Coordinates of C-alpha atoms and ligand atoms in Angstrom, one line a residue:
M1 CA 0.0 0.0 0.0
S2 CA 1.4 3.4 -1.0
L3 CA 1.9 5.9 1.8
K4 CA 1.8 8.9 -0.6
T5 CA -1.3 10.6 -1.7
E6 CA -1.8 13.9 -3.6
T7 CA -2.4 16.8 -1.2
I8 CA -6.1 17.6 -1.0
T9 CA -7.6 20.7 0.7
Y10 CA -10.6 20.1 3.0
Y11 CA -13.2 22.7 4.1
N12 CA -15.4 23.7 6.9
F13 CA -19.0 22.6 6.9
I14 CA -21.2 25.6 7.7
N15 CA -25.0 25.8 7.1
G16 CA -24.9 22.8 4.8
E17 CA -22.0 24.1 2.6
W18 CA -18.3 23.3 2.4
K19 CA -16.6 26.6 2.9
S20 CA -13.1 28.0 2.9
S21 CA -12.1 30.0 6.0
N22 CA -12.3 33.8 6.0
S23 CA -8.6 33.7 6.9
N24 CA -7.4 32.0 3.8
E25 CA -4.9 30.3 6.1
K26 CA -4.4 26.6 6.2
I27 CA -3.1 23.9 8.5
E28 CA -1.2 20.9 7.2
S29 CA -2.1 17.5 8.6
K30 CA 1.0 15.3 8.8
N31 CA 1.6 11.6 8.9
P32 CA 3.4 10.7 12.2
A33 CA 4.6 7.5 10.6
D34 CA 6.3 9.5 7.8
N35 CA 6.9 13.2 8.3
T36 CA 7.6 13.7 4.6
E37 CA 3.9 13.0 3.9
I38 CA 1.3 15.7 4.2
V39 CA -2.0 13.9 4.5
G40 CA -4.0 16.9 3.5
I41 CA -4.7 20.5 4.3
V42 CA -7.5 21.9 6.4
Q43 CA -8.9 25.4 7.1
K44 CA -7.3 27.5 9.8
S45 CA -10.6 29.2 10.8
T46 CA -11.2 32.5 12.5
E47 CA -13.7 33.7 15.1
K48 CA -15.8 35.0 12.1
D49 CA -16.1 31.4 10.7
L50 CA -17.1 30.1 14.1
D51 CA -19.7 32.9 14.5
E52 CA -21.2 31.9 11.1
A53 CA -21.3 28.3 12.3
V54 CA -23.0 29.2 15.5
M55 CA -25.5 31.4 13.7
A56 CA -26.3 28.5 11.3
A57 CA -26.8 26.1 14.2
K58 CA -29.0 28.7 16.0
S59 CA -31.2 29.2 12.9
A60 CA -31.6 25.4 12.4
Q61 CA -32.5 24.8 16.1
K62 CA -36.3 25.3 16.1
A63 CA -37.1 23.1 13.0
W64 CA -34.8 20.4 14.2
R65 CA -36.2 20.4 17.7
N66 CA -39.7 20.3 16.4
K67 CA -39.1 17.1 14.4
G68 CA -39.1 15.0 17.5
F69 CA -36.9 12.2 18.7
I70 CA -38.2 9.4 16.4
A71 CA -37.8 11.4 13.2
R72 CA -34.4 12.6 14.2
G73 CA -33.4 9.0 14.9
Q74 CA -34.0 8.1 11.3
Y75 CA -31.2 10.5 10.2
L76 CA -28.9 8.7 12.6
Y77 CA -29.6 5.3 11.0
K78 CA -28.9 6.8 7.6
I79 CA -25.6 8.3 8.9
A80 CA -24.6 4.8 10.1
E81 CA -25.3 3.4 6.7
V82 CA -23.2 6.0 4.9
L83 CA -20.4 5.5 7.4
E84 CA -20.5 1.8 6.6
E85 CA -19.9 2.5 3.0
N86 CA -16.8 4.6 3.9
I87 CA -15.1 2.5 6.6
E88 CA -12.0 1.7 4.6
D89 CA -11.3 5.3 3.5
I90 CA -12.0 6.7 7.0
A91 CA -9.8 4.1 8.7
I92 CA -6.9 4.7 6.3
T93 CA -7.2 8.5 6.8
M94 CA -7.2 8.0 10.6
T95 CA -4.1 5.8 10.5
K96 CA -2.3 8.3 8.3
E97 CA -3.3 11.3 10.5
M98 CA -2.5 9.9 13.9
G99 CA -0.7 6.6 13.5
K100 CA -2.9 3.9 15.1
T101 CA -2.9 0.6 13.3
L102 CA -5.4 0.1 10.5
A103 CA -7.0 -2.7 12.4
E104 CA -7.6 -0.3 15.4
A105 CA -8.8 2.4 13.1
K106 CA -11.3 0.1 11.5
G107 CA -12.5 -1.1 14.8
E108 CA -12.9 2.5 15.9
T109 CA -14.9 3.4 12.8
M110 CA -17.1 0.4 13.4
R111 CA -17.6 1.6 16.9
A112 CA -18.8 5.0 15.6
I113 CA -21.3 3.3 13.3
S114 CA -22.7 1.3 16.3
V115 CA -22.9 4.6 18.3
F116 CA -25.1 6.2 15.6
K117 CA -27.3 3.1 15.5
Y118 CA -27.6 3.0 19.3
Y119 CA -28.6 6.6 19.6
A120 CA -31.0 6.3 16.6
S121 CA -33.0 3.7 18.6
E122 CA -32.4 5.6 21.9
G123 CA -34.7 8.2 20.3
M124 CA -37.6 5.8 20.9
N125 CA -37.0 5.3 24.6
K126 CA -38.9 7.0 27.3
I127 CA -37.9 10.5 28.2
G128 CA -39.7 11.1 31.5
D129 CA -41.7 9.8 34.4
V130 CA -45.2 10.3 35.8
I131 CA -44.9 11.4 39.5
P132 CA -47.8 11.5 42.0
H133 CA -49.0 15.0 42.9
T134 CA -50.7 16.1 46.1
E135 CA -53.6 17.2 44.0
S136 CA -54.8 13.8 42.9
D137 CA -56.7 15.0 39.8
G138 CA -53.6 16.7 38.4
L139 CA -51.0 15.2 36.2
M140 CA -47.3 15.7 37.1
Y141 CA -44.6 14.4 34.8
T142 CA -41.1 15.0 33.6
T143 CA -40.0 15.5 30.0
R144 CA -36.7 16.2 28.4
V145 CA -35.9 19.1 26.0
P146 CA -32.8 19.9 24.0
L147 CA -30.4 22.6 25.3
G148 CA -30.0 24.5 22.0
V149 CA -26.6 24.9 20.2
V150 CA -23.9 22.7 21.6
G151 CA -20.1 23.0 21.1
I152 CA -18.2 19.8 20.7
I153 CA -14.4 19.8 21.2
T154 CA -12.5 16.6 20.7
P155 CA -9.0 15.2 21.0
W156 CA -6.9 13.3 18.4
N157 CA -6.6 9.9 20.0
F158 CA -10.1 8.6 19.1
P159 CA -10.8 10.9 16.1
I160 CA -14.1 9.3 15.1
A161 CA -15.4 7.4 18.1
I162 CA -15.4 10.4 20.5
A163 CA -16.9 12.7 17.9
A164 CA -19.6 10.2 17.3
W165 CA -20.4 9.5 20.9
K166 CA -20.9 13.3 21.4
I167 CA -22.6 14.3 18.1
A168 CA -25.1 11.4 17.9
P169 CA -26.7 11.9 21.3
A170 CA -26.6 15.7 20.9
I171 CA -28.5 15.7 17.6
V172 CA -31.0 12.9 18.4
S173 CA -31.8 14.9 21.5
G174 CA -32.7 17.9 19.3
N175 CA -29.7 20.1 19.7
T176 CA -27.7 21.5 16.8
V177 CA -23.9 21.2 16.8
V178 CA -20.7 23.2 16.2
F179 CA -17.9 20.7 16.1
K180 CA -14.2 21.6 16.5
P181 CA -11.9 18.5 16.2
A182 CA -8.2 18.3 17.2
Q183 CA -5.9 19.8 14.6
E184 CA -4.0 16.5 14.2
T185 CA -7.1 14.6 13.1
S186 CA -9.2 17.3 11.3
I187 CA -9.4 15.3 8.1
T188 CA -10.9 12.3 9.8
A189 CA -13.4 14.7 11.2
V190 CA -14.1 16.2 7.8
K191 CA -14.8 12.6 6.5
L192 CA -17.2 11.9 9.3
V193 CA -19.1 15.1 8.7
K194 CA -19.1 14.3 4.9
C195 CA -21.0 11.1 5.8
I196 CA -23.4 13.1 8.0
A197 CA -24.0 15.5 5.1
E198 CA -24.5 12.7 2.6
A199 CA -27.1 11.2 4.9
G200 CA -29.2 14.3 4.3
I201 CA -29.0 16.1 7.7
P202 CA -30.8 19.4 7.4
K203 CA -28.5 22.4 6.9
G204 CA -27.2 24.0 10.1
V205 CA -27.8 20.9 12.3
V206 CA -24.1 19.8 12.3
N207 CA -21.4 22.4 11.5
L208 CA -17.7 21.7 11.4
V209 CA -15.0 24.4 12.0
T210 CA -11.4 23.3 12.0
G211 CA -8.6 25.4 13.5
T212 CA -6.6 26.0 16.6
G213 CA -7.7 25.4 20.1
S214 CA -6.7 28.9 21.1
T215 CA -9.1 30.5 18.6
I216 CA -11.9 28.1 17.7
G217 CA -11.8 26.0 21.0
Q218 CA -11.6 29.2 23.1
G219 CA -14.2 30.8 20.9
I220 CA -16.7 27.9 21.6
I221 CA -16.0 28.3 25.4
D222 CA -16.8 32.0 25.2
H223 CA -19.6 32.1 22.7
A224 CA -22.8 33.5 24.2
D225 CA -25.0 31.5 21.8
I226 CA -23.6 28.1 22.7
Q227 CA -25.6 26.7 25.5
A228 CA -23.5 23.6 26.3
I229 CA -20.0 22.3 25.7
S230 CA -18.9 18.7 25.6
F231 CA -15.1 18.4 25.8
T232 CA -12.6 15.5 25.8
G233 CA -8.9 16.2 26.1
S234 CA -6.2 17.2 28.6
N235 CA -6.8 18.5 32.1
D236 CA -5.3 21.9 31.4
V237 CA -7.8 22.7 28.6
G238 CA -10.6 20.9 30.4
K239 CA -10.2 23.3 33.3
R240 CA -10.5 26.3 30.9
V241 CA -13.7 24.8 29.5
A242 CA -15.2 24.3 32.9
I243 CA -14.3 27.7 34.2
G244 CA -15.3 29.5 31.0
A245 CA -18.6 27.7 30.7
A246 CA -19.5 28.0 34.3
S247 CA -18.8 31.7 34.3
R248 CA -21.4 32.3 31.6
G249 CA -23.9 29.7 32.9
A250 CA -23.4 27.2 30.1
K251 CA -23.8 23.5 30.7
F252 CA -20.5 21.6 30.3
Q253 CA -18.9 18.2 30.6
T254 CA -15.2 17.6 30.5
E255 CA -13.6 14.1 30.1
M256 CA -9.9 14.3 30.7
G257 CA -6.8 12.3 31.7
G258 CA -6.0 9.2 33.6
K259 CA -3.2 7.4 35.4
N260 CA -4.8 4.0 35.4
P261 CA -3.6 1.2 37.6
V262 CA -3.7 -2.5 37.3
I263 CA -3.3 -4.6 40.5
V264 CA -1.8 -8.1 40.1
A265 CA -2.7 -10.2 43.1
D266 CA -0.6 -13.2 44.2
D267 CA -3.5 -15.5 43.2
A268 CA -4.0 -14.0 39.7
D269 CA -3.9 -15.8 36.4
L270 CA -0.6 -14.4 35.5
D271 CA -0.8 -15.2 31.8
L272 CA -4.1 -13.3 31.5
A273 CA -2.7 -10.4 33.6
V274 CA 0.3 -10.1 31.3
E275 CA -1.7 -10.2 28.2
Q276 CA -4.3 -7.7 29.4
T277 CA -1.6 -5.4 30.9
I278 CA 0.1 -5.3 27.5
N279 CA -3.1 -4.7 25.6
G280 CA -4.2 -2.0 28.1
G281 CA -0.9 -0.3 28.3
L282 CA 0.7 -0.4 24.9
K283 CA -2.0 -0.8 22.3
S284 CA -2.5 2.5 20.4
T285 CA 1.0 3.4 21.6
G286 CA -0.4 4.1 25.1
Q287 CA -2.4 7.0 23.8
K288 CA -5.8 6.1 25.3
C289 CA -7.2 8.0 28.3
T290 CA -8.0 4.5 29.8
C291 CA -4.5 3.1 29.1
T292 CA -2.8 1.1 31.8
S293 CA 0.1 3.1 33.2
R294 CA 0.9 1.7 36.7
V295 CA 1.2 -2.0 37.3
I296 CA 1.0 -2.8 41.0
I297 CA 2.2 -6.3 41.7
M298 CA 2.3 -8.4 44.9
E299 CA 5.8 -9.3 45.8
D300 CA 5.4 -13.1 45.7
V301 CA 4.5 -13.1 42.0
F302 CA 6.5 -10.0 41.0
D303 CA 9.5 -11.7 39.4
Q304 CA 7.4 -14.3 37.6
F305 CA 5.0 -11.6 36.2
K306 CA 7.9 -9.4 35.2
E307 CA 9.7 -12.2 33.2
K308 CA 6.4 -13.1 31.5
L309 CA 5.7 -9.5 30.7
L310 CA 9.2 -8.8 29.3
S311 CA 9.2 -11.9 27.1
K312 CA 5.9 -10.6 25.5
V313 CA 7.0 -7.0 25.2
R314 CA 10.1 -8.1 23.3
E315 CA 7.8 -9.6 20.6
I316 CA 6.1 -6.3 19.9
T317 CA 6.5 -5.1 16.4
V318 CA 6.7 -1.3 15.9
G319 CA 6.1 0.3 12.5
S320 CA 3.6 2.1 10.3
G321 CA 0.1 1.4 11.2
L322 CA -0.7 0.7 7.5
E323 CA 1.6 -2.4 7.5
S324 CA -0.2 -5.6 8.5
D325 CA 2.5 -6.9 10.8
T326 CA 2.7 -3.8 12.9
W327 CA 1.4 -4.2 16.4
M328 CA 2.2 -0.7 17.6
G329 CA 2.4 2.5 15.5
P330 CA 4.2 5.8 16.1
C331 CA 3.3 8.5 18.6
S332 CA 0.7 10.8 17.1
S333 CA 3.1 13.8 16.6
E334 CA 6.6 15.0 17.2
K335 CA 5.4 16.9 20.3
Q336 CA 3.9 13.7 21.7
L337 CA 7.1 11.8 21.1
Q338 CA 9.1 14.5 22.8
T339 CA 6.8 14.4 25.8
V340 CA 7.1 10.6 26.1
V341 CA 10.9 10.7 25.7
N342 CA 11.1 13.4 28.4
Y343 CA 9.1 11.4 30.8
I344 CA 11.3 8.4 30.2
K345 CA 14.4 10.5 31.0
Q346 CA 12.7 11.8 34.1
G347 CA 12.0 8.3 35.3
I348 CA 15.6 7.3 34.9
N349 CA 16.8 10.5 36.7
E350 CA 14.4 9.9 39.6
G351 CA 15.9 6.4 40.1
A352 CA 13.5 4.1 38.4
T353 CA 15.1 1.1 36.7
L354 CA 14.6 0.9 33.0
L355 CA 13.9 -2.8 32.2
Y356 CA 13.1 -2.5 28.5
G357 CA 12.9 0.1 25.8
G358 CA 13.2 3.8 26.6
K359 CA 14.6 5.0 23.2
R360 CA 13.3 6.7 20.1
L361 CA 13.4 4.2 17.2
E362 CA 15.3 5.5 14.2
Q363 CA 16.5 2.6 12.1
G364 CA 15.7 2.7 8.4
K365 CA 12.2 3.9 7.6
L366 CA 11.4 4.5 11.2
K367 CA 13.7 7.6 11.1
E368 CA 11.0 9.5 9.3
G369 CA 8.3 8.8 12.0
Y370 CA 7.8 9.5 15.6
Y371 CA 8.5 6.0 17.0
V372 CA 9.4 5.1 20.5
E373 CA 10.1 1.6 22.0
P374 CA 7.6 0.0 24.3
T375 CA 9.1 0.8 27.7
V376 CA 9.0 -0.9 31.0
F377 CA 10.3 0.5 34.3
E378 CA 10.7 -1.2 37.7
N379 CA 11.6 0.1 41.2
V380 CA 9.0 2.9 40.7
T381 CA 7.8 4.6 43.8
T382 CA 4.5 6.4 44.0
S383 CA 6.1 9.8 44.5
M384 CA 7.9 9.7 41.2
V385 CA 6.6 11.9 38.3
I386 CA 6.2 8.8 36.1
A387 CA 3.9 7.3 38.8
Q388 CA 1.8 10.5 39.0
E389 CA 1.5 12.2 35.7
E390 CA -0.3 11.0 32.6
I391 CA 2.4 10.1 30.0
F392 CA 0.1 9.2 27.1
G393 CA 2.8 6.9 25.6
P394 CA 3.8 3.2 25.7
V395 CA 5.3 3.2 29.2
L396 CA 4.6 0.8 32.0
A397 CA 5.7 1.4 35.6
L398 CA 6.0 -1.7 37.7
I399 CA 5.5 -1.2 41.4
K400 CA 6.1 -4.0 44.0
V401 CA 3.8 -4.2 47.1
R402 CA 3.4 -6.6 50.1
S403 CA -0.3 -6.6 50.4
I404 CA -3.6 -5.9 48.6
E405 CA -4.2 -3.0 51.1
E406 CA -0.9 -1.4 50.1
A407 CA -1.8 -2.0 46.4
L408 CA -5.1 -0.2 46.8
E409 CA -3.5 2.7 48.7
I410 CA -1.0 3.2 45.9
A411 CA -3.7 2.7 43.2
N412 CA -5.7 5.6 44.7
D413 CA -2.7 7.8 45.4
V414 CA -3.0 10.0 42.2
K415 CA -5.2 12.9 41.2
Y416 CA -6.9 10.9 38.5
G417 CA -9.7 8.3 38.7
L418 CA -10.7 7.2 35.3
S419 CA -10.2 3.4 35.0
A420 CA -8.7 0.7 37.2
A421 CA -8.3 -3.1 37.0
I422 CA -7.4 -6.0 39.3
F423 CA -6.3 -9.5 38.5
T424 CA -7.4 -12.0 41.2
R425 CA -9.5 -15.1 41.6
D426 CA -10.5 -14.2 45.1
I427 CA -14.1 -12.9 45.3
G428 CA -13.3 -11.0 48.6
R429 CA -10.5 -9.1 46.9
M430 CA -12.7 -8.3 44.0
M431 CA -15.4 -6.9 46.2
T432 CA -13.0 -4.8 48.2
F433 CA -11.5 -3.4 45.0
I434 CA -14.9 -2.5 43.6
K435 CA -15.7 -0.7 46.8
E436 CA -12.4 1.0 47.5
I437 CA -11.0 2.0 44.2
D438 CA -11.4 5.6 43.0
A439 CA -12.3 5.0 39.4
G440 CA -15.3 5.6 37.2
L441 CA -14.5 2.4 35.3
V442 CA -13.8 -0.7 37.4
R443 CA -12.5 -3.8 35.7
I444 CA -12.0 -7.3 37.2
N445 CA -9.7 -9.6 35.3
A446 CA -9.8 -7.3 32.2
E447 CA -7.6 -4.6 30.8
T448 CA -8.2 -1.0 31.9
A449 CA -9.1 0.1 28.4
G450 CA -12.2 -1.1 26.6
V451 CA -15.6 0.6 26.8
E452 CA -19.0 -0.4 25.8
L453 CA -21.1 2.3 24.1
Q454 CA -24.3 1.5 25.9
A455 CA -22.8 1.9 29.3
P456 CA -21.9 5.2 31.1
F457 CA -18.3 6.3 30.7
G458 CA -16.3 8.8 32.7
G459 CA -14.0 9.3 35.6
M460 CA -13.8 10.3 39.3
K461 CA -11.5 12.9 40.9
E462 CA -9.7 15.1 38.3
S463 CA -10.4 12.8 35.4
S464 CA -13.9 14.3 34.7
S465 CA -16.4 16.9 35.5
H466 CA -18.3 14.1 37.2
S467 CA -21.0 13.7 34.5
R468 CA -21.0 10.7 32.2
E469 CA -20.9 10.1 28.5
Q470 CA -22.3 7.3 26.3
G471 CA -25.3 5.1 27.1
K472 CA -28.3 6.9 28.5
A473 CA -26.1 9.2 30.4
A474 CA -25.3 11.2 27.2
I475 CA -29.0 11.9 26.7
E476 CA -29.1 13.2 30.2
F477 CA -26.3 15.6 29.4
F478 CA -27.7 16.8 26.1
T479 CA -31.1 17.6 27.5
A480 CA -32.7 19.6 30.3
T481 CA -35.5 18.2 32.5
K482 CA -38.8 20.0 32.7
T483 CA -41.2 19.1 35.5
V484 CA -44.7 19.6 34.3
F485 CA -48.0 19.9 36.2
V486 CA -51.3 19.8 34.4
K487 CA -54.7 20.4 35.9
A488 CA -57.8 20.0 33.7
Ligands
NAP1 P1 -5.9 18.8 24.3 O1 -4.6 19.4 23.9 O2 -6.6 19.2 25.6 O3 -6.9 19.1 23.1 C1 -8.2 18.6 23.1 C2 -9.0 19.6 22.2 O4 -9.1 20.9 22.9 C3 -8.4 19.8 20.9 O5 -9.5 20.0 19.9 C4 -7.7 21.1 21.1 O6 -7.4 21.8 19.9 C5 -8.6 21.9 22.0 N1 -8.0 23.0 22.6 C6 -6.7 23.3 22.8 N2 -6.6 24.5 23.5 C7 -7.8 24.9 23.7 C8 -8.3 26.1 24.4 N3 -7.6 27.0 24.9 N4 -9.7 26.2 24.5 C9 -10.5 25.3 23.9 N5 -10.1 24.2 23.3 C10 -8.8 24.0 23.2 O7 -5.8 17.2 24.4 P2 -5.2 16.3 23.3 O8 -3.7 16.4 23.4 O9 -5.8 16.5 22.0 O10 -5.7 14.8 23.8 C11 -5.0 14.1 24.8 C12 -5.7 14.2 26.1 O11 -7.1 13.8 26.0 C13 -5.1 13.3 27.2 O12 -5.0 14.0 28.4 C14 -6.2 12.2 27.3 O13 -6.2 11.6 28.6 C15 -7.4 13.0 27.1 N6 -8.5 12.0 26.7 C16 -9.5 11.8 27.6 C17 -10.5 10.9 27.3 C18 -11.6 10.7 28.2 O14 -12.7 10.3 27.8 N7 -11.4 10.8 29.5 C19 -10.5 10.3 26.0 C20 -9.5 10.6 25.1 C21 -8.5 11.4 25.5 P3 -6.0 21.7 19.1 O15 -5.9 20.4 18.5 O16 -6.1 22.8 18.1 O17 -5.0 21.9 20.1
MG2 MG1 -3.4 19.2 21.3

């Protein structure tokens, strides 16, 4: 498969039309597997472009709201159909833009399709309750109404799934959308919106504005005509979203980072624990918010687990995500690679022992990409930076403990609380873990990553604004409850 393509320019989608930015400035989307390849060019939009998109979304609001849930759901089925016809192209684009393997990119696109189908049918579910009233001849009930125009800001690591799990519930609930994707993966976002357009969505219901976080992202935070913001990304930007939205009374949800632990108990199935730790920690080059980062192992099985883990890590093949024998692709950008390499250096400086990896890979073709070795540290203590901060790269920190109690204490000793796993056969330990662990996603004998679109998703502590995405929780976010009393 050829890596080179001709450079195509992609446009904003505003009020049903593909439009150039007012700025006439462009952003290049580069391939992290081969920095000589420009995947395409997107618009570097201005506040004026954003304003046009918000106005379009505002104008489309009433007609879209009045269609009702079931009719809106039909559009989502159609979007899923069009996406199905474009899986291959979207997946290749995603792999070229941010590096994940083609198999992962296809899986993610299929996930997005399921998300649209799920929310299409969610439009037929009940949206309220009848509640007894003190006046027995009156009728009191709740109903849900859309919020208005919603701003959607997404990261680059799941370019289509996260966009889908925000846009689908937003529009089926009757909102109209202004969508700002991460710069790194704007072309994948354009391709998603092309499918939405092809499915016949009325003009103004979904608008796409590409550009920088500082202009378009911040513009969404500040725009008086945007009633709600759904954000996924880093904690620093998430805080800006939360503060900005709260200060002008807009509804918001922020899903942010993680520092996800796995506990390996002395009664664990070690082969399973090794396999799942590697999948959770190193797949997608460690660039999932639910990635395993800290591996907390009871001392009696530490050496055995470590040897099994290292023998599997040595087998990992690193290369372009488009090649079928690649297990792990590059970091998504040069900046991301630098961040990972710096954390590895910091780990060494702080006294952790590097067991495997640790270096940028530059042999042959790899030189043109942002590749790093899968990396494993031991002798990591909980106060070290590599045990506290989100690395967002393929780095595992092994921590030895004497007891389950100590393991739990360490597992909870971070500011994050997104996902956590334990490997044990002991029901008592499982129950204690479920009760004690500070995590929104609790996994027993399974990797920390891995979500189901029909279940609520989100973190505790600083990982999230404490609302949830996906499943029915998303409908709750994208609607407001009205309590109605009727007396004949
Ligand atoms: P990021 O830098 O925070 O960017 C996320 C989005 O915010 C991008 O679209 C970005 O635009 C935009 N942005 C940047 N500055 C902004 C500003 N001042 N105002 C408004 N928007 C702004 O995060 P990232 O590097 O793309 O993604 C990695 C992070 O996402 C990690 O921390 C990861 O844990 C987190 N994540 C969390 C979840 C979850 O569900 N909990 C899932 C996936 C990822 P630009 O691209 O233009 O900078
Ligand atoms: Mg960024």
